[in-house]
Coordinates of C-alpha atoms and ligand atoms in Angstrom, one line a residue:
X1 CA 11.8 -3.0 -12.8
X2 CA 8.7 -5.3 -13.1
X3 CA 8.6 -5.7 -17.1
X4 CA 12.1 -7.1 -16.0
X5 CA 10.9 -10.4 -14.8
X6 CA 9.5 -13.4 -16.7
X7 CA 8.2 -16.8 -15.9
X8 CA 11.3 -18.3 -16.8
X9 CA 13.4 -16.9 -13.3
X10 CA 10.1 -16.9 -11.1
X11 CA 11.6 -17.6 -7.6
X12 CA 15.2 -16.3 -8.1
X13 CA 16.1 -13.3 -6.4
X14 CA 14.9 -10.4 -8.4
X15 CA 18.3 -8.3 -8.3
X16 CA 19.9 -11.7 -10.0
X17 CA 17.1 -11.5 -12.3
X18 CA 16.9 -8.0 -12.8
X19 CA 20.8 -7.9 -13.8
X20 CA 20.0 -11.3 -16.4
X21 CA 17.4 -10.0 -17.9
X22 CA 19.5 -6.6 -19.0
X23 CA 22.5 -8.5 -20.1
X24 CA 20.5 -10.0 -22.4
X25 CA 19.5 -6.4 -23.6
X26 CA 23.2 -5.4 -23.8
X27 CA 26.4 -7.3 -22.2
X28 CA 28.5 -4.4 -23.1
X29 CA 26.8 -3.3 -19.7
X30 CA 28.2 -4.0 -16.5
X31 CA 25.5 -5.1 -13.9
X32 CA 26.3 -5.5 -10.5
X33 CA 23.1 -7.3 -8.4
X34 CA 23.2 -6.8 -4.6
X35 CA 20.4 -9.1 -2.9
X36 CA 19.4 -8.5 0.2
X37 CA 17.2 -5.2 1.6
X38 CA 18.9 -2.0 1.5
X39 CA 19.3 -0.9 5.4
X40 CA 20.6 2.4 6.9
X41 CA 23.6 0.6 7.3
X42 CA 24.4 -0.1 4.0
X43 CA 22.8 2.5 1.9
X44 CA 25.4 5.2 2.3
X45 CA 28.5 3.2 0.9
X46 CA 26.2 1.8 -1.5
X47 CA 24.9 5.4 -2.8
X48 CA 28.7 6.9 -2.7
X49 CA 29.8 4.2 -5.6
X50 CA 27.4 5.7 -8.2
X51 CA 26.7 8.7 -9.7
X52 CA 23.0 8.6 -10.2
X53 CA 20.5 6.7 -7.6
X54 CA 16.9 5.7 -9.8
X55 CA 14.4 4.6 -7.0
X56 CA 12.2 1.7 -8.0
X57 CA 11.6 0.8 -4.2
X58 CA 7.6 0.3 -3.6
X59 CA 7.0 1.4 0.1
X60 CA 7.5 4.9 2.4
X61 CA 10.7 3.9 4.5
X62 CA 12.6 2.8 2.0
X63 CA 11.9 6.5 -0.2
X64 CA 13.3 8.4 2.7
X65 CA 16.3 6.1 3.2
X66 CA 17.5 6.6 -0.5
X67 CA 16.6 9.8 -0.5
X68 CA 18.9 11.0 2.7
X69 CA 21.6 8.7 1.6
X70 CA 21.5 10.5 -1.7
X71 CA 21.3 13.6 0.0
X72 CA 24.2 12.9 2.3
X73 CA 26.2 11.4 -0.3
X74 CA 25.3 14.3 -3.1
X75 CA 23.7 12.1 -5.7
X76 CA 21.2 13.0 -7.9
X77 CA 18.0 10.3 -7.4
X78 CA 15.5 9.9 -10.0
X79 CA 12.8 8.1 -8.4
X80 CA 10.0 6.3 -9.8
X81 CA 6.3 5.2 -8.2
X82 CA 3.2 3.3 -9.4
X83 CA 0.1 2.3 -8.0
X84 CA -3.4 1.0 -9.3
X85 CA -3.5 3.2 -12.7
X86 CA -1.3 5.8 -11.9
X87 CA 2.4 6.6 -11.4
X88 CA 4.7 9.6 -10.8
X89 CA 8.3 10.8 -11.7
X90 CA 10.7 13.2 -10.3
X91 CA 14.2 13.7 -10.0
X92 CA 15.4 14.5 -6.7
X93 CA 18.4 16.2 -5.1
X94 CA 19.8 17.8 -8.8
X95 CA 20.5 20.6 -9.7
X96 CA 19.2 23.2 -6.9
X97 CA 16.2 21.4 -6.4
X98 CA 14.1 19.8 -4.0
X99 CA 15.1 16.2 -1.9
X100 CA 12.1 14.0 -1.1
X101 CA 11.8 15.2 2.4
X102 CA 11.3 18.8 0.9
X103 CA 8.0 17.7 -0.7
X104 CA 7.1 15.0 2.2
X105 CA 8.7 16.6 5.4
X106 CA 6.6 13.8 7.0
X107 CA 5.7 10.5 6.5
X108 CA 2.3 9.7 5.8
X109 CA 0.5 7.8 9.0
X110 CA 0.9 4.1 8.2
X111 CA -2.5 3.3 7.8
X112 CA -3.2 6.1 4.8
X113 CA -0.6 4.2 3.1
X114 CA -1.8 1.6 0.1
X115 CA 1.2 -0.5 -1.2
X116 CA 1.1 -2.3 -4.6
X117 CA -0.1 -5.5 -2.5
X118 CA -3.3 -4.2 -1.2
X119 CA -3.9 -1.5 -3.8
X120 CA -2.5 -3.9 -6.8
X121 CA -0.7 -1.9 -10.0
X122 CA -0.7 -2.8 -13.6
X123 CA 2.6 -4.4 -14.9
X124 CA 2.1 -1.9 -17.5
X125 CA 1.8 1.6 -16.0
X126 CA 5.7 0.2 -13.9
X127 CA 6.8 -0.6 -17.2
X128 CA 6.0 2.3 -18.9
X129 CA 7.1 4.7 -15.7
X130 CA 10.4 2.8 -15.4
X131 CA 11.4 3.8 -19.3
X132 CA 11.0 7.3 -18.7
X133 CA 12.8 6.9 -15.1
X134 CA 15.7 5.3 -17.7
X135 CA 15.2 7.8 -20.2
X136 CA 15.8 10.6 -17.6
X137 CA 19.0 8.9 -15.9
X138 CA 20.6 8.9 -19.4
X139 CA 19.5 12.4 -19.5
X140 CA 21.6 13.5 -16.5
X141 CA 24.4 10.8 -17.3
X142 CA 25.2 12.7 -20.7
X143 CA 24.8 16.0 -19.5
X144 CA 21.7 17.0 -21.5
X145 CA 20.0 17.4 -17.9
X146 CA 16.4 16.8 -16.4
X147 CA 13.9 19.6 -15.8
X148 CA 12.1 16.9 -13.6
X149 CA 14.0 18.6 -10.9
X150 CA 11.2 21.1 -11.0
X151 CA 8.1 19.2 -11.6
X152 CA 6.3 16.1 -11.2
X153 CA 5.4 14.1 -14.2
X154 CA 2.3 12.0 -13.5
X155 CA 0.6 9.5 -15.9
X156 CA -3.1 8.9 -15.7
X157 CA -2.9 5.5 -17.4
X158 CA -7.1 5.0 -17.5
X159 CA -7.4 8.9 -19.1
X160 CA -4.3 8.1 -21.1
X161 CA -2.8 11.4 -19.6
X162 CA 0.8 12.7 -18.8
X163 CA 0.9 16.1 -17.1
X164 CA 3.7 18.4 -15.7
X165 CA 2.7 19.6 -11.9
X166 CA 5.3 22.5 -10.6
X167 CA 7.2 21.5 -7.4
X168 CA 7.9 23.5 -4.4
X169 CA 11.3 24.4 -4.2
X170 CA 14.0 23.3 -2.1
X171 CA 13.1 24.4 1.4
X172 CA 16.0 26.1 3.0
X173 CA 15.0 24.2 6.5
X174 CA 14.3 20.6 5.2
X175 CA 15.6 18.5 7.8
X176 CA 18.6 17.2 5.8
X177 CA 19.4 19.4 2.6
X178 CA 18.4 22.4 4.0
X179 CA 20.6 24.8 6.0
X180 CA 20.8 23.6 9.3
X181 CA 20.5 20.0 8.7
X182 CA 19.2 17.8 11.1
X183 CA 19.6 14.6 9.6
X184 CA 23.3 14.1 9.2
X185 CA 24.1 10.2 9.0
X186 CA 21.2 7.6 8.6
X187 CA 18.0 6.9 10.8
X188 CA 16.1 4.1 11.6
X189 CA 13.5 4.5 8.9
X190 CA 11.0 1.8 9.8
X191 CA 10.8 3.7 13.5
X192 CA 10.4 7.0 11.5
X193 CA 7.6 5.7 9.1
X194 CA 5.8 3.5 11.9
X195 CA 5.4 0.7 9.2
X196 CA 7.9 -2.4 7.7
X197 CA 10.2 -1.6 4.5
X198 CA 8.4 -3.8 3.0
X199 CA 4.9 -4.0 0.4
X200 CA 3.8 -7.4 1.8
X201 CA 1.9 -8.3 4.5
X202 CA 1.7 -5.1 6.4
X203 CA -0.7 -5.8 9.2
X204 CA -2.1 -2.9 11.2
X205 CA -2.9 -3.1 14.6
X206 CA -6.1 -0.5 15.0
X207 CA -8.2 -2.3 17.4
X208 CA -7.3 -4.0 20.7
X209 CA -7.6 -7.8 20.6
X210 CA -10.8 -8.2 22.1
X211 CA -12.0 -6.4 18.7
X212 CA -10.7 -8.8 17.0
X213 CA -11.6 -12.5 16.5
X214 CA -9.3 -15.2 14.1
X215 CA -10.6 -17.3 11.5
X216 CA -11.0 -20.5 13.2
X217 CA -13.2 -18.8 16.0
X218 CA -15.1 -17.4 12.9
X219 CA -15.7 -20.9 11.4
X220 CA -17.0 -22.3 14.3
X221 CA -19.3 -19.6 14.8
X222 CA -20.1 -20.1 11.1
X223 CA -21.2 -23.8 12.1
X224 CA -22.7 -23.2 15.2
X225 CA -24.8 -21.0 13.5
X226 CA -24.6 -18.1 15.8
X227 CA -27.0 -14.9 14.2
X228 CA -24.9 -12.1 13.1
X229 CA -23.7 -10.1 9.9
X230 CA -20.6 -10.7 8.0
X231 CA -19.6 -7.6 6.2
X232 CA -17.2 -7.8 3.4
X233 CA -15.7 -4.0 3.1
X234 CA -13.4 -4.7 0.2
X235 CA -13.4 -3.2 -3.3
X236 CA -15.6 -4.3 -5.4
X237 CA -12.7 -5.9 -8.2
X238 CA -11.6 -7.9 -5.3
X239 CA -15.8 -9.0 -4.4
X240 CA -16.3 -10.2 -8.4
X241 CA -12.5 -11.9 -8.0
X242 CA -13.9 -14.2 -4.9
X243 CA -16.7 -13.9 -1.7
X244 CA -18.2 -15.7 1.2
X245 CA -21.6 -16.5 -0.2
X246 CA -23.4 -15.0 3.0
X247 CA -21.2 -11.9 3.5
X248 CA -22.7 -8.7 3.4
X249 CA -21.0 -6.2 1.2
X250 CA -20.2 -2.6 1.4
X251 CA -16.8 -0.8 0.2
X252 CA -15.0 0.6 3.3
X253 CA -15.0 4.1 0.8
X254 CA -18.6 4.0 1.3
X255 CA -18.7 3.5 4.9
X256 CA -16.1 6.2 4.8
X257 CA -18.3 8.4 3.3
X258 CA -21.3 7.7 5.7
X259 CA -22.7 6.7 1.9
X260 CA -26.6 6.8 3.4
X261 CA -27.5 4.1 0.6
X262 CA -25.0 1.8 2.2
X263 CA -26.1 2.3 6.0
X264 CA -29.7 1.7 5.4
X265 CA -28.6 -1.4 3.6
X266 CA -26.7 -2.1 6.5
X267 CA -29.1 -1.5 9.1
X268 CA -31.7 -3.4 7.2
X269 CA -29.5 -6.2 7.2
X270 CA -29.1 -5.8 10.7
X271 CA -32.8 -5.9 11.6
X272 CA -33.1 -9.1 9.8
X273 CA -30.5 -10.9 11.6
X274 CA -31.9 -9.7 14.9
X275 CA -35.0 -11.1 13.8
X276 CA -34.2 -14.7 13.8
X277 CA -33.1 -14.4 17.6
X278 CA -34.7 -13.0 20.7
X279 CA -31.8 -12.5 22.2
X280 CA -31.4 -8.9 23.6
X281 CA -27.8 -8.7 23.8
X282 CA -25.7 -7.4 21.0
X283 CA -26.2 -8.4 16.9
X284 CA -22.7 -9.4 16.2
X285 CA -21.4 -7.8 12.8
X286 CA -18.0 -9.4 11.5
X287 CA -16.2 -7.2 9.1
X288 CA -14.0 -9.0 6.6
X289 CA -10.8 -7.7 4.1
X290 CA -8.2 -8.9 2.3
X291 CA -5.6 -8.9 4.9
X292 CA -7.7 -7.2 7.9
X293 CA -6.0 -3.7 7.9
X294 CA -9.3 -2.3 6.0
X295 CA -11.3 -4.4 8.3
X296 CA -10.3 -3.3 11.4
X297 CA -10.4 0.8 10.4
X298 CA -14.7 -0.6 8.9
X299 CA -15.1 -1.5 12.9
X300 CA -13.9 1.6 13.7
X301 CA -16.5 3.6 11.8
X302 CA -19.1 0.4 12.6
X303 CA -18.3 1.0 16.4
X304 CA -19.4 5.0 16.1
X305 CA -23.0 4.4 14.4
X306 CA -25.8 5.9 16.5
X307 CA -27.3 3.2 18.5
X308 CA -30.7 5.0 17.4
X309 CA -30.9 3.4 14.2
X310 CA -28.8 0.5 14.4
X311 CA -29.8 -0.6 17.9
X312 CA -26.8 -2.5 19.6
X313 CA -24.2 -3.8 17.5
X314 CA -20.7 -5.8 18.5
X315 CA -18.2 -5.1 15.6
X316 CA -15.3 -7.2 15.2
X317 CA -12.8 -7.7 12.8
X318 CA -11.8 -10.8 11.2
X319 CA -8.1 -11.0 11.6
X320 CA -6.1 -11.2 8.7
X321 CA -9.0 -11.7 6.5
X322 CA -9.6 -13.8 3.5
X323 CA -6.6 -14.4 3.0
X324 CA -6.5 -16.0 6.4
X325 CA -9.4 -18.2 5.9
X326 CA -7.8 -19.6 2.3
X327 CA -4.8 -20.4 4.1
X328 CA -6.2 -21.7 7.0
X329 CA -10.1 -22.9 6.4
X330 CA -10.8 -23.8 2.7
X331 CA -8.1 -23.9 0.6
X332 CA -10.5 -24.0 -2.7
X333 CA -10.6 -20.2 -1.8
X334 CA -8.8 -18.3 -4.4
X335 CA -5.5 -16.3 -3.2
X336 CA -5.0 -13.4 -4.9
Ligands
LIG1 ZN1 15.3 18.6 1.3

């Protein structure tokens, strides 16, 4: 749906502009935009008017409501997903085949999850995904049929690669297509996912607060000129797009990894703060993101590092991140 918008209706709803944008590809067409988020309390009704569902939805709760109310409601769903370079394609619920809780019987835990916000996807690699997603509900609408029931098509955009992966067939006890269902009439999805049907702003809450410290207090640390680290664990894209001059930086991946390049980097960074103070309490390290979800899962790993090497160190994440201190401390900072 994102090739769909242009400048020219930035800041109108994007269902309005969605259905604009089509009937200037064909009026013969009749479009009917609903704006507002589809909720378990709507999506049923909504489902039963159609005949085929194509999911263009870009977070976890919102898959599994479509895909039960397409289930409950018999509809074939042919759903769409991009992220970074690569997206995916299936048809769901058709013909014998598997639903979406067949393949994901569980939701993935919320903070495993990148969303098109943090993780960022190419305009392109939605465009081209949501023309075979069209191409495939024309398919089923005039009876030629999909075989996408059985297998995923994925698109490596940086390869320049389409490939066929087999799926697991329909299993006979998926909570709500198989046998003895178990989902019969809509959930609360959001409860079910543990995360907001939503790609923006999706703050985790890893660490307790005292782990955590805001922008402000940051700043006037910054000024007071109180020795510590400030580690910057974002890709690095998002490092050559905009820094703090001082920050430290090492890709939450790497820390990840225990990348042994990275730690001594660290702990020599470390040593040199302690240095300037003969202070024999804790080094303070600040760890820094985009939105402080990455940050705060960085203090995690920081806060397990053997005290052998990098003597005492107080991790604490910088809540909310950069994004925080352009809003809040120096608007020059880019947004991105
Ligand atoms: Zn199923």
């Amino acid at each position: 749906r994102r090739v769909l918008h242009g400048e020219a209706r930035r800041g109108r709803p994007k269902a309005r502009s969605a259905a604009a944008a089509l009937r200037r590809l064909n009026s013969a067409v009749q479009y009917v935009p609903y704006r507002g988020a589809l909720g378990p309390r709507s999506a049923l009704r909504l489902v039963r008017q159609y005949d085929i569902v194509a999911d263009c939805s870009d977070n976890v709760p919102t898959r599994y409501l479509v895909s039960d109310a397409c289930v409950l409601a018999g509809k074939p769903l042919v759903s769409g997903s991009a992220l970074r370079l690569e997206g995916q394609l299936v048809v769901y619920n058709y013909r014998g085949g598997p639903c979406y809780r067949c393949l994901f019987p569980q939701p993935p835990p919320p903070d495993t999850v990148t969303n098109c916000a943090d993780g960022g996807v190419l305009g392109v690699v939605t465009g081209i995904i949501g023309c075979m997603q069209a191409l495939e509900v024309l398919k089923i609408a005039s009876g030629m049929g999909s075989s996408l029931n059985q297998c995923m098509l994925m698109f490596d955009a940086l390869e320049g690669r389409f490939r066929n992966i087999k799926l697991r067939p329909k299993k006979p006890d998926c909570a709500v297509c198989g046998d003895n269902p178990s989902v019969t009439c809509l959930q609360d999805y959001e409860a079910f996912c543990g995360s907001s049907a939503t790609d923006k702003c999706r703050a985790l809450q890893l660490l307790p607060s005292e782990d955590r410290i805001s922008v402000q207090r940051y700043k006037e640390l910054l000024d007071e000129q109180v020795p510590h680290v400030l580690l910057d664990v974002r890709p690095q894209v998002e490092v050559d797009i905009c820094r703090l001059e001082h920050a430290v930086h090492i890709p939450l991946r790497k820390l990840e990894e225990k990348d042994e390049e990275s730690l001594q980097y660290l702990q020599k960074r470390i040593c040199e703060e302690r240095q300037k103070t003969d202070d024999q309490t804790s080094l303070p390290v600040y760890v820094v993101c985009k939105l402080g979800n990455d940050s705060q899962k960085a203090v995690k790993i920081l806060q397990e590092l053997p005290a052998k090497e990098f003597g005492s160190v107080l991790a604490k994440d910088i809540t909310r991140g950069l994004m925080a201190w352009a809003a809040k401390i120096d608007s020059t900072f880019p947004q991105y």
